[in-house]
């Protein structure tokens, strides 16, 4: 349980523990940090056109800030997209051709 | 057996009268399943399945009413929790496996969800392989007319064609084609009177690394041969037309089950893949019947396996070693009401973005 906010720890997200440049997964703290930083950078690229900003929060959660300044906390990548919908008021669709065109640059 | 290892939960599914109970009766007679606990549910007034299976296994728990999957998830959850508690207290033998037989009209996905989502169960049990029985004589009817039957086949790791002793060869071949078109990664076998070996319930979620690798090899081969058959294969015109219909390539049926097999030559940037799949299942999980992926993850010396049902994804895991030298990533999606072409485009766009972000990161460090 997080001593600060009293949130009970959930199950690990399915994507955790894989990755890292030397193939050792994300067991080592710096590799975990690196993976989180890259997740944040990628999420911000994906969400740029929706004026949503994602930040790492204490290495344990993500904060999601919407175009109106509303802030939500996401525990993991699965919850991230739910929070994005909460701050933008609409779901993000990974199959939306307009989004894909924007991503392809 | 490692007493702390999660207990595998196998699901035996199949349409009405397709031979689930016959299969169970045969499997349970094998010494390897002497310590299996069986959960069945009574459907309708007769409860025939219960009467047959109960005699085989004293630890059978009868669901109180109706269909496990639609209305009795709570009963299933309670049933599994009670079974585990009784095991811990020594009130029932220390079973090493749970087998759930669904009703003929059931969707196996909620059964899997019950085990994977429950805070207590997911620490003590894991979903093992899903086995579906398909009556070789009636396959065109049941698979053609009933969405439940298609869903059961789409979710299965293994499909057993039953009643092959009373079907002629043409019927068996047709049934095989139907099943392969719906689920290119399933291992399809013929059985007579439920006669299947103990490995019928082995699966990719096994605790044994060798078994996991062997299972990955099997579905990889099945997926690749299924794709080849669909795109270029020697299948006769009539069979190809049928495959196309089952894959919805004519685009006429929006809710038809379709399959996407993608191979990727470049290593996969894991973070981008994780974000993409998380978003995909969050937004379209209800339309993803099944997904399996064997990935060459950038920086990882061994392949990574990801598999799931709807929005439920098993924790990603490394296999011990590569199965071949090609190291190609392979992803298989069985979807309903989604465009396979758009799905592939989306995956590739996200992966390209991942590669760009990684390159920028590397350039920044240099």
Short mmCIF file of C-alpha atoms in Angstrom, two decimals:
data_model
loop_
_atom_site.label_atom_id
_atom_site.label_comp_id
_atom_site.label_asym_id
_atom_site.label_seq_id
_atom_site.Cartn_x
_atom_site.Cartn_y
_atom_site.Cartn_z
CA UNK A 1 0.00 0.00 0.00
CA UNK A 2 1.21 3.49 -0.79
CA UNK A 3 1.84 5.28 2.50
CA UNK A 4 1.14 8.67 0.97
CA UNK A 5 -2.25 8.18 -0.59
CA UNK A 6 -3.38 4.89 0.92
CA UNK A 7 -3.93 3.21 -2.43
CA UNK A 8 -3.76 -0.56 -2.28
CA UNK A 9 -1.30 -2.02 -4.75
CA UNK A 10 -2.95 -3.85 -7.62
CA UNK A 11 -1.64 -6.66 -9.76
CA UNK A 12 1.31 -5.86 -12.01
CA UNK A 13 0.36 -4.70 -15.51
CA UNK A 14 0.77 -7.41 -18.14
CA UNK A 15 3.55 -5.49 -19.90
CA UNK A 16 5.77 -5.06 -16.85
CA UNK A 17 8.99 -7.02 -16.43
CA UNK A 18 9.76 -7.23 -20.16
CA UNK A 19 12.12 -5.04 -22.14
CA UNK A 20 15.32 -3.26 -21.27
CA UNK A 21 18.19 -2.88 -23.67
CA UNK A 22 20.30 -5.75 -22.42
CA UNK A 23 17.39 -8.16 -22.31
CA UNK A 24 17.36 -8.36 -18.54
CA UNK A 25 13.79 -7.15 -18.30
CA UNK A 26 12.93 -4.25 -16.09
CA UNK A 27 14.06 -5.88 -12.88
CA UNK A 28 16.83 -3.33 -12.38
CA UNK A 29 15.68 0.07 -11.13
CA UNK A 30 17.41 2.12 -13.83
CA UNK A 31 15.99 -0.05 -16.61
CA UNK A 32 12.55 0.33 -15.09
CA UNK A 33 13.02 4.09 -15.01
CA UNK A 34 14.18 4.08 -18.60
CA UNK A 35 11.15 2.05 -19.70
CA UNK A 36 8.80 4.41 -17.86
CA UNK A 37 10.46 7.47 -19.40
CA UNK A 38 10.05 6.00 -22.83
CA UNK A 39 6.41 5.13 -22.13
CA UNK A 40 5.80 8.73 -21.10
CA UNK A 41 7.59 10.11 -24.19
CA UNK A 42 5.58 7.83 -26.46
CA UNK A 43 2.27 8.55 -24.76
CA UNK A 44 2.92 12.29 -25.16
CA UNK A 45 3.64 11.83 -28.85
CA UNK A 46 0.39 9.90 -29.28
CA UNK A 47 -1.62 12.42 -27.26
CA UNK A 48 -0.05 15.64 -28.56
CA UNK A 49 -2.91 16.41 -30.95
CA UNK A 50 -5.39 16.01 -28.10
CA UNK A 51 -3.42 18.47 -25.95
CA UNK A 52 -2.97 15.89 -23.22
CA UNK A 53 0.27 15.62 -21.23
CA UNK A 54 1.44 12.53 -19.36
CA UNK A 55 4.09 12.65 -16.63
CA UNK A 56 5.69 9.99 -14.50
CA UNK A 57 4.67 10.34 -10.87
CA UNK A 58 7.19 9.02 -8.35
CA UNK A 59 7.99 6.05 -10.57
CA UNK A 60 4.75 4.43 -9.43
CA UNK A 61 1.93 6.14 -11.32
CA UNK A 62 1.29 8.55 -14.16
CA UNK A 63 -0.40 11.93 -14.07
CA UNK A 64 -2.57 12.82 -17.04
CA UNK A 65 -3.32 16.50 -17.65
CA UNK A 66 -6.07 17.43 -20.10
CA UNK A 67 -6.57 20.54 -22.24
CA UNK A 68 -8.69 22.15 -19.53
CA UNK A 69 -6.07 21.56 -16.85
CA UNK A 70 -7.92 18.65 -15.30
CA UNK A 71 -5.47 16.17 -13.79
CA UNK A 72 -6.03 12.44 -13.26
CA UNK A 73 -3.74 9.77 -11.83
CA UNK A 74 -3.29 6.44 -13.63
CA UNK A 75 -1.79 3.48 -11.81
CA UNK A 76 -0.49 1.76 -14.93
CA UNK A 77 -0.62 1.75 -18.72
CA UNK A 78 -3.96 -0.01 -18.74
CA UNK A 79 -5.53 2.72 -16.65
CA UNK A 80 -3.72 5.46 -18.55
CA UNK A 81 -6.20 5.36 -21.42
CA UNK A 82 -9.18 5.45 -19.09
CA UNK A 83 -7.76 8.62 -17.53
CA UNK A 84 -7.11 10.12 -20.94
CA UNK A 85 -10.78 9.68 -21.71
CA UNK A 86 -11.65 11.27 -18.38
CA UNK A 87 -9.65 14.44 -19.11
CA UNK A 88 -10.66 14.76 -22.77
CA UNK A 89 -14.23 13.57 -22.51
CA UNK A 90 -13.86 11.09 -25.37
CA UNK A 91 -12.14 7.76 -25.90
CA UNK A 92 -8.96 7.55 -27.95
CA UNK A 93 -9.27 5.04 -30.77
CA UNK A 94 -6.03 3.33 -31.92
CA UNK A 95 -7.78 2.44 -35.18
CA UNK A 96 -8.78 6.03 -35.96
CA UNK A 97 -7.25 6.73 -39.41
CA UNK A 98 -6.71 10.40 -38.49
CA UNK A 99 -4.66 9.39 -35.45
CA UNK A 100 -2.64 6.93 -37.52
CA UNK A 101 -1.92 9.54 -40.16
CA UNK A 102 -0.73 11.92 -37.45
CA UNK A 103 1.50 9.21 -35.95
CA UNK A 104 2.98 8.36 -39.35
CA UNK A 105 3.94 12.01 -39.59
CA UNK B 1 4.58 -31.02 -7.72
CA UNK B 2 5.47 -27.58 -6.41
CA UNK B 3 2.71 -26.94 -3.86
CA UNK B 4 3.09 -23.17 -4.17
CA UNK B 5 2.73 -23.10 -7.97
CA UNK B 6 -0.61 -21.80 -9.25
CA UNK B 7 -3.06 -24.58 -10.02
CA UNK B 8 -3.91 -24.80 -13.73
CA UNK B 9 -7.57 -24.32 -14.59
CA UNK B 10 -8.54 -25.95 -17.87
CA UNK B 11 -11.73 -25.17 -19.68
CA UNK B 12 -13.51 -27.77 -21.75
CA UNK B 13 -16.05 -26.18 -24.03
CA UNK B 14 -18.01 -27.14 -27.12
CA UNK B 15 -21.44 -26.89 -28.64
CA UNK B 16 -24.42 -28.91 -27.44
CA UNK B 17 -23.89 -32.60 -28.06
CA UNK B 18 -20.35 -32.21 -29.36
CA UNK B 19 -18.85 -34.68 -26.89
CA UNK B 20 -17.48 -32.62 -23.99
CA UNK B 21 -18.55 -35.09 -21.37
CA UNK B 22 -17.32 -38.07 -23.35
CA UNK B 23 -13.95 -36.35 -23.61
CA UNK B 24 -13.91 -35.55 -19.91
CA UNK B 25 -14.85 -39.09 -19.00
CA UNK B 26 -11.96 -40.39 -21.05
CA UNK B 27 -9.43 -37.83 -19.85
CA UNK B 28 -10.33 -38.26 -16.20
CA UNK B 29 -9.79 -42.00 -16.43
CA UNK B 30 -6.12 -41.34 -17.19
CA UNK B 31 -3.78 -41.60 -14.18
CA UNK B 32 -2.33 -38.15 -14.97
CA UNK B 33 -5.68 -36.65 -13.99
CA UNK B 34 -6.27 -38.70 -10.86
CA UNK B 35 -5.92 -35.52 -8.81
CA UNK B 36 -8.04 -33.26 -10.98
CA UNK B 37 -11.07 -31.50 -9.55
CA UNK B 38 -13.96 -31.00 -11.94
CA UNK B 39 -16.43 -28.15 -11.95
CA UNK B 40 -19.48 -28.55 -14.07
CA UNK B 41 -22.76 -26.73 -14.23
CA UNK B 42 -26.20 -28.03 -14.71
CA UNK B 43 -28.01 -26.76 -17.74
CA UNK B 44 -31.73 -27.30 -18.10
CA UNK B 45 -33.72 -29.63 -15.95
CA UNK B 46 -32.03 -32.92 -16.62
CA UNK B 47 -28.48 -32.18 -15.53
CA UNK B 48 -27.21 -35.07 -17.56
CA UNK B 49 -23.65 -33.79 -17.62
CA UNK B 50 -23.62 -33.68 -13.85
CA UNK B 51 -24.85 -37.23 -13.47
CA UNK B 52 -22.18 -38.54 -15.78
CA UNK B 53 -19.26 -36.60 -14.45
CA UNK B 54 -20.06 -36.80 -10.78
CA UNK B 55 -19.55 -40.53 -10.70
CA UNK B 56 -16.04 -40.05 -11.98
CA UNK B 57 -14.81 -37.51 -9.49
CA UNK B 58 -15.86 -37.09 -5.88
CA UNK B 59 -14.72 -33.48 -5.77
CA UNK B 60 -17.15 -32.36 -8.42
CA UNK B 61 -19.00 -29.25 -7.39
CA UNK B 62 -22.35 -28.70 -8.98
CA UNK B 63 -23.20 -25.15 -9.88
CA UNK B 64 -26.54 -24.25 -8.46
CA UNK B 65 -28.32 -23.06 -11.54
CA UNK B 66 -28.14 -22.02 -15.17
CA UNK B 67 -25.17 -21.22 -17.30
CA UNK B 68 -21.78 -20.64 -15.71
CA UNK B 69 -20.80 -17.95 -18.07
CA UNK B 70 -23.79 -15.68 -18.32
CA UNK B 71 -25.36 -15.67 -14.93
CA UNK B 72 -23.18 -17.62 -12.58
CA UNK B 73 -19.82 -15.98 -12.59
CA UNK B 74 -20.32 -15.28 -8.91
CA UNK B 75 -21.17 -18.94 -8.39
CA UNK B 76 -18.08 -19.93 -10.29
CA UNK B 77 -15.95 -17.54 -8.27
CA UNK B 78 -17.44 -18.80 -5.02
CA UNK B 79 -17.21 -22.39 -6.21
CA UNK B 80 -13.52 -22.05 -7.01
CA UNK B 81 -12.77 -20.17 -3.80
CA UNK B 82 -14.58 -22.77 -1.71
CA UNK B 83 -12.86 -25.59 -3.52
CA UNK B 84 -9.49 -24.01 -2.84
CA UNK B 85 -10.34 -23.36 0.82
CA UNK B 86 -11.47 -26.95 1.29
CA UNK B 87 -8.27 -28.14 -0.31
CA UNK B 88 -6.22 -26.00 2.07
CA UNK B 89 -8.14 -27.39 5.05
CA UNK B 90 -7.65 -30.93 3.85
CA UNK B 91 -11.38 -31.50 3.38
CA UNK B 92 -10.88 -32.55 -0.23
CA UNK B 93 -7.86 -34.28 -1.78
CA UNK B 94 -5.03 -31.93 -2.75
CA UNK B 95 -6.07 -31.61 -6.36
CA UNK B 96 -3.41 -30.41 -8.79
CA UNK B 97 -5.71 -29.21 -11.57
CA UNK B 98 -9.21 -27.86 -12.01
CA UNK B 99 -11.24 -28.66 -15.09
CA UNK B 100 -14.32 -26.58 -15.85
CA UNK B 101 -16.82 -27.92 -18.31
CA UNK B 102 -18.93 -25.15 -19.77
CA UNK B 103 -22.41 -25.59 -21.14
CA UNK B 104 -22.90 -26.04 -24.85
CA UNK B 105 -24.15 -22.49 -25.24
CA UNK B 106 -21.52 -20.85 -23.09
CA UNK B 107 -18.96 -18.23 -23.91
CA UNK B 108 -15.71 -19.36 -22.26
CA UNK B 109 -14.35 -15.82 -21.94
CA UNK B 110 -16.16 -14.85 -18.72
CA UNK B 111 -14.98 -18.09 -17.14
CA UNK B 112 -11.40 -17.10 -17.90
CA UNK B 113 -12.09 -13.60 -16.66
CA UNK B 114 -13.38 -14.91 -13.35
CA UNK B 115 -10.13 -16.70 -12.65
CA UNK B 116 -7.85 -13.97 -13.97
CA UNK B 117 -9.58 -11.04 -12.32
CA UNK B 118 -10.44 -12.34 -8.88
CA UNK B 119 -7.94 -10.99 -6.35
CA UNK B 120 -7.70 -14.28 -4.51
CA UNK B 121 -8.03 -16.78 -7.34
CA UNK B 122 -5.42 -15.19 -9.56
CA UNK B 123 -2.77 -15.82 -6.93
CA UNK B 124 -3.61 -19.49 -6.56
CA UNK B 125 -4.80 -20.50 -10.00
CA UNK B 126 -3.93 -19.80 -13.61
CA UNK B 127 -5.83 -20.42 -16.80
CA UNK B 128 -4.50 -23.48 -18.58
CA UNK B 129 -5.39 -24.50 -22.07
CA UNK B 130 -8.91 -24.20 -23.42
CA UNK B 131 -10.16 -27.25 -25.29
CA UNK B 132 -13.17 -27.13 -27.61
CA UNK B 133 -14.99 -30.13 -29.02
CA UNK B 134 -16.54 -29.87 -32.47
CA UNK B 135 -18.85 -32.52 -33.86
CA UNK B 136 -17.36 -33.37 -37.28
CA UNK B 137 -20.74 -34.34 -38.72
CA UNK B 138 -22.58 -31.20 -37.67
CA UNK B 139 -19.71 -28.67 -37.80
CA UNK B 140 -21.02 -26.71 -40.81
CA UNK B 141 -24.37 -26.26 -39.08
CA UNK B 142 -23.19 -25.44 -35.59
CA UNK B 143 -20.32 -23.18 -36.72
CA UNK B 144 -22.34 -21.62 -39.48
CA UNK B 145 -25.44 -20.83 -37.48
CA UNK B 146 -24.42 -20.33 -33.89
CA UNK B 147 -22.20 -17.51 -32.74
CA UNK B 148 -21.62 -19.35 -29.45
CA UNK B 149 -20.06 -22.25 -31.31
CA UNK B 150 -17.76 -19.95 -33.33
CA UNK B 151 -16.70 -18.14 -30.18
CA UNK B 152 -15.83 -21.41 -28.45
CA UNK B 153 -13.63 -22.45 -31.35
CA UNK B 154 -12.04 -19.01 -31.63
CA UNK B 155 -11.01 -19.06 -27.96
CA UNK B 156 -9.64 -22.59 -27.93
CA UNK B 157 -6.01 -23.62 -27.79
CA UNK B 158 -6.99 -27.05 -29.00
CA UNK B 159 -9.95 -28.23 -30.99
CA UNK B 160 -10.96 -31.86 -30.98
CA UNK B 161 -13.04 -33.05 -33.90
CA UNK B 162 -15.39 -35.60 -32.41
CA UNK B 163 -17.61 -38.31 -33.88
CA UNK B 164 -15.08 -38.87 -36.64
CA UNK B 165 -15.99 -42.56 -36.50
CA UNK B 166 -19.46 -41.81 -37.85
CA UNK B 167 -18.40 -38.95 -40.16
CA UNK B 168 -17.03 -39.64 -43.61
CA UNK B 169 -13.64 -38.29 -44.70
CA UNK B 170 -15.15 -35.37 -46.59
CA UNK B 171 -17.06 -34.26 -43.49
CA UNK B 172 -13.93 -34.48 -41.37
CA UNK B 173 -11.94 -32.41 -43.87
CA UNK B 174 -14.72 -29.83 -44.07
CA UNK B 175 -14.96 -29.59 -40.28
CA UNK B 176 -11.18 -29.17 -40.09
CA UNK B 177 -11.30 -26.36 -42.66
CA UNK B 178 -14.04 -24.54 -40.82
CA UNK B 179 -12.18 -24.71 -37.55
CA UNK B 180 -8.84 -23.72 -39.09
CA UNK B 181 -10.48 -20.75 -40.78
CA UNK B 182 -11.90 -19.53 -37.48
CA UNK B 183 -8.83 -20.18 -35.41
CA UNK B 184 -5.52 -20.49 -37.24
CA UNK B 185 -3.45 -21.11 -34.13
CA UNK B 186 -5.46 -23.93 -32.62
CA UNK B 187 -4.13 -27.45 -32.71
CA UNK B 188 -6.83 -29.53 -34.40
CA UNK B 189 -7.08 -33.24 -33.77
CA UNK B 190 -9.54 -36.01 -34.51
CA UNK B 191 -10.86 -38.13 -31.68
CA UNK B 192 -13.05 -41.21 -31.43
CA UNK B 193 -15.19 -41.58 -28.31
CA UNK B 194 -13.24 -38.84 -26.54
CA UNK B 195 -9.99 -40.81 -26.74
CA UNK B 196 -7.39 -38.08 -26.21
CA UNK B 197 -3.99 -38.29 -24.56
CA UNK B 198 -3.19 -36.54 -21.28
CA UNK B 199 -1.37 -33.78 -23.16
CA UNK B 200 -4.72 -32.55 -24.45
CA UNK B 201 -4.88 -30.18 -21.49
CA UNK B 202 -1.25 -29.03 -21.65
CA UNK B 203 -0.86 -25.42 -22.62
CA UNK B 204 1.23 -22.40 -23.21
CA UNK B 205 0.50 -21.16 -19.71
CA UNK B 206 2.21 -24.24 -18.29
CA UNK B 207 4.67 -23.91 -15.44
CA UNK B 208 7.04 -26.18 -17.36
CA UNK B 209 9.32 -24.13 -19.68
CA UNK B 210 9.80 -27.03 -22.10
CA UNK B 211 6.05 -27.48 -22.41
CA UNK B 212 5.61 -23.75 -22.98
CA UNK B 213 8.13 -23.80 -25.81
CA UNK B 214 6.61 -26.89 -27.39
CA UNK B 215 3.16 -25.30 -27.24
CA UNK B 216 4.48 -22.09 -28.80
CA UNK B 217 6.01 -24.14 -31.60
CA UNK B 218 2.67 -25.84 -32.26
CA UNK B 219 0.58 -22.71 -32.53
CA UNK B 220 3.27 -20.95 -34.51
CA UNK B 221 3.26 -23.73 -37.09
CA UNK B 222 -0.53 -23.85 -37.11
CA UNK B 223 -0.80 -20.08 -37.57
CA UNK B 224 1.72 -19.97 -40.41
CA UNK B 225 0.19 -22.89 -42.27
CA UNK B 226 -3.28 -21.44 -41.73
CA UNK B 227 -2.20 -18.14 -43.22
CA UNK B 228 -0.51 -19.80 -46.16
CA UNK B 229 -3.62 -21.82 -46.84
CA UNK B 230 -5.77 -18.73 -46.70
CA UNK B 231 -3.67 -16.45 -48.89
CA UNK B 232 -2.05 -18.62 -51.47
CA UNK B 233 -2.70 -22.15 -50.54
CA UNK B 234 -3.55 -25.18 -52.56
CA UNK B 235 -7.05 -25.17 -51.11
CA UNK B 236 -9.65 -25.91 -53.78
CA UNK B 237 -11.80 -22.98 -54.86
CA UNK B 238 -14.79 -24.07 -52.86
CA UNK B 239 -12.71 -24.35 -49.69
CA UNK B 240 -11.11 -20.98 -50.32
CA UNK B 241 -14.51 -19.41 -50.75
CA UNK B 242 -15.57 -20.89 -47.46
CA UNK B 243 -12.42 -19.65 -45.75
CA UNK B 244 -13.05 -16.21 -47.15
CA UNK B 245 -16.57 -16.27 -45.82
CA UNK B 246 -15.39 -17.24 -42.37
CA UNK B 247 -12.75 -14.57 -42.46
CA UNK B 248 -15.26 -12.02 -43.62
CA UNK B 249 -13.07 -10.98 -46.53
CA UNK B 250 -16.13 -10.13 -48.55
CA UNK B 251 -16.75 -7.44 -45.96
CA UNK B 252 -20.46 -8.07 -45.82
CA UNK B 253 -20.85 -9.16 -42.23
CA UNK B 254 -19.65 -6.62 -39.72
CA UNK B 255 -19.82 -8.98 -36.76
CA UNK B 256 -18.20 -11.92 -38.49
CA UNK B 257 -15.16 -13.53 -36.92
CA UNK B 258 -12.00 -12.56 -38.76
CA UNK B 259 -8.38 -13.49 -38.34
CA UNK B 260 -5.27 -11.42 -38.68
CA UNK B 261 -1.83 -12.98 -38.82
CA UNK B 262 1.03 -10.48 -38.84
CA UNK B 263 4.72 -11.20 -39.11
CA UNK B 264 7.32 -8.57 -38.27
CA UNK B 265 10.91 -8.83 -39.42
CA UNK B 266 12.25 -5.97 -37.31
CA UNK B 267 12.59 -6.39 -33.53
CA UNK B 268 9.63 -4.94 -31.64
CA UNK B 269 10.07 -1.87 -29.45
CA UNK B 270 8.39 -3.18 -26.31
CA UNK B 271 7.15 0.11 -24.86
CA UNK B 272 5.35 1.06 -28.06
CA UNK B 273 3.85 -2.41 -28.32
CA UNK B 274 2.70 -2.24 -24.70
CA UNK B 275 1.05 1.14 -25.19
CA UNK B 276 -0.59 0.04 -28.42
CA UNK B 277 -1.99 -3.21 -27.06
CA UNK B 278 -3.14 -1.57 -23.82
CA UNK B 279 -5.01 1.05 -25.82
CA UNK B 280 -6.39 -1.51 -28.26
CA UNK B 281 -7.84 -3.78 -25.58
CA UNK B 282 -9.11 -0.80 -23.61
CA UNK B 283 -11.00 0.52 -26.62
CA UNK B 284 -11.83 -2.67 -28.55
CA UNK B 285 -11.38 -5.50 -26.05
CA UNK B 286 -14.93 -6.71 -26.57
CA UNK B 287 -14.13 -7.35 -30.24
CA UNK B 288 -10.87 -9.20 -29.69
CA UNK B 289 -11.79 -12.81 -29.14
CA UNK B 290 -8.25 -14.07 -28.84
CA UNK B 291 -4.73 -12.89 -29.40
CA UNK B 292 -1.43 -14.67 -29.29
CA UNK B 293 1.93 -13.17 -30.06
CA UNK B 294 5.46 -14.48 -30.14
CA UNK B 295 7.67 -11.41 -30.23
CA UNK B 296 11.26 -10.64 -30.97
CA UNK B 297 11.57 -7.84 -28.44
CA UNK B 298 14.36 -5.36 -29.01
CA UNK B 299 17.22 -6.15 -26.64
CA UNK B 300 15.79 -9.46 -25.49
CA UNK B 301 17.76 -12.60 -26.35
CA UNK B 302 14.72 -14.84 -25.96
CA UNK B 303 11.21 -14.58 -27.42
CA UNK B 304 8.39 -13.02 -25.46
CA UNK B 305 4.92 -14.52 -25.48
CA UNK B 306 1.79 -12.43 -25.02
CA UNK B 307 -1.65 -13.93 -25.06
CA UNK B 308 -5.09 -12.95 -23.99
CA UNK B 309 -8.82 -13.00 -24.44
CA UNK B 310 -10.79 -9.78 -24.90
CA UNK B 311 -9.24 -7.19 -22.57
CA UNK B 312 -7.70 -9.89 -20.37
CA UNK B 313 -4.01 -10.26 -21.00
CA UNK B 314 -1.83 -12.82 -19.30
CA UNK B 315 1.43 -11.38 -17.95
CA UNK B 316 3.98 -11.37 -20.78
CA UNK B 317 6.64 -14.02 -20.36
CA UNK B 318 9.95 -15.03 -21.86
CA UNK B 319 10.36 -18.41 -23.46
CA UNK B 320 13.62 -20.23 -22.82
CA UNK B 321 14.96 -19.91 -26.34
CA UNK B 322 14.07 -19.15 -29.94
CA UNK B 323 12.34 -21.91 -31.82
CA UNK B 324 14.12 -21.14 -35.09
CA UNK B 325 16.83 -18.92 -36.51
CA UNK B 326 14.44 -16.53 -38.25
CA UNK B 327 13.47 -14.72 -35.07
CA UNK B 328 10.46 -13.28 -36.78
CA UNK B 329 7.69 -11.90 -34.59
CA UNK B 330 4.30 -13.46 -35.19
CA UNK B 331 0.98 -12.11 -33.99
CA UNK B 332 -2.39 -13.77 -34.41
CA UNK B 333 -5.61 -11.91 -33.68
CA UNK B 334 -9.07 -13.41 -33.90
CA UNK B 335 -11.46 -10.49 -33.99
CA UNK B 336 -15.15 -9.85 -34.44
CA UNK B 337 -16.35 -6.69 -36.12
CA UNK B 338 -12.86 -5.18 -36.56
CA UNK B 339 -10.99 -4.62 -39.78
CA UNK B 340 -7.84 -6.78 -39.83
CA UNK B 341 -6.21 -4.37 -42.30
CA UNK B 342 -6.78 -1.39 -40.02
CA UNK B 343 -5.55 -3.36 -37.03
CA UNK B 344 -2.30 -4.18 -38.82
CA UNK B 345 -1.86 -0.61 -39.98
CA UNK B 346 -2.37 0.64 -36.44
CA UNK B 347 0.19 -1.79 -35.02
CA UNK B 348 2.77 -0.79 -37.61
CA UNK B 349 2.17 2.94 -37.04
CA UNK B 350 2.67 2.60 -33.29
CA UNK B 351 5.80 0.49 -33.73
CA UNK B 352 7.23 3.00 -36.19
CA UNK B 353 6.61 5.75 -33.68
CA UNK B 354 8.32 3.63 -31.01
CA UNK B 355 11.39 3.25 -33.23
CA UNK B 356 11.49 7.03 -33.84
CA UNK B 357 11.26 7.84 -30.12
CA UNK B 358 13.97 5.30 -29.34
CA UNK B 359 16.25 6.77 -32.02
CA UNK B 360 15.70 10.26 -30.63
CA UNK B 361 16.53 8.95 -27.17
CA UNK B 362 19.76 7.38 -28.45
CA UNK B 363 20.69 10.56 -30.33
CA UNK B 364 20.09 12.58 -27.16
CA UNK B 365 22.44 10.34 -25.18
CA UNK B 366 25.20 10.45 -27.80
#
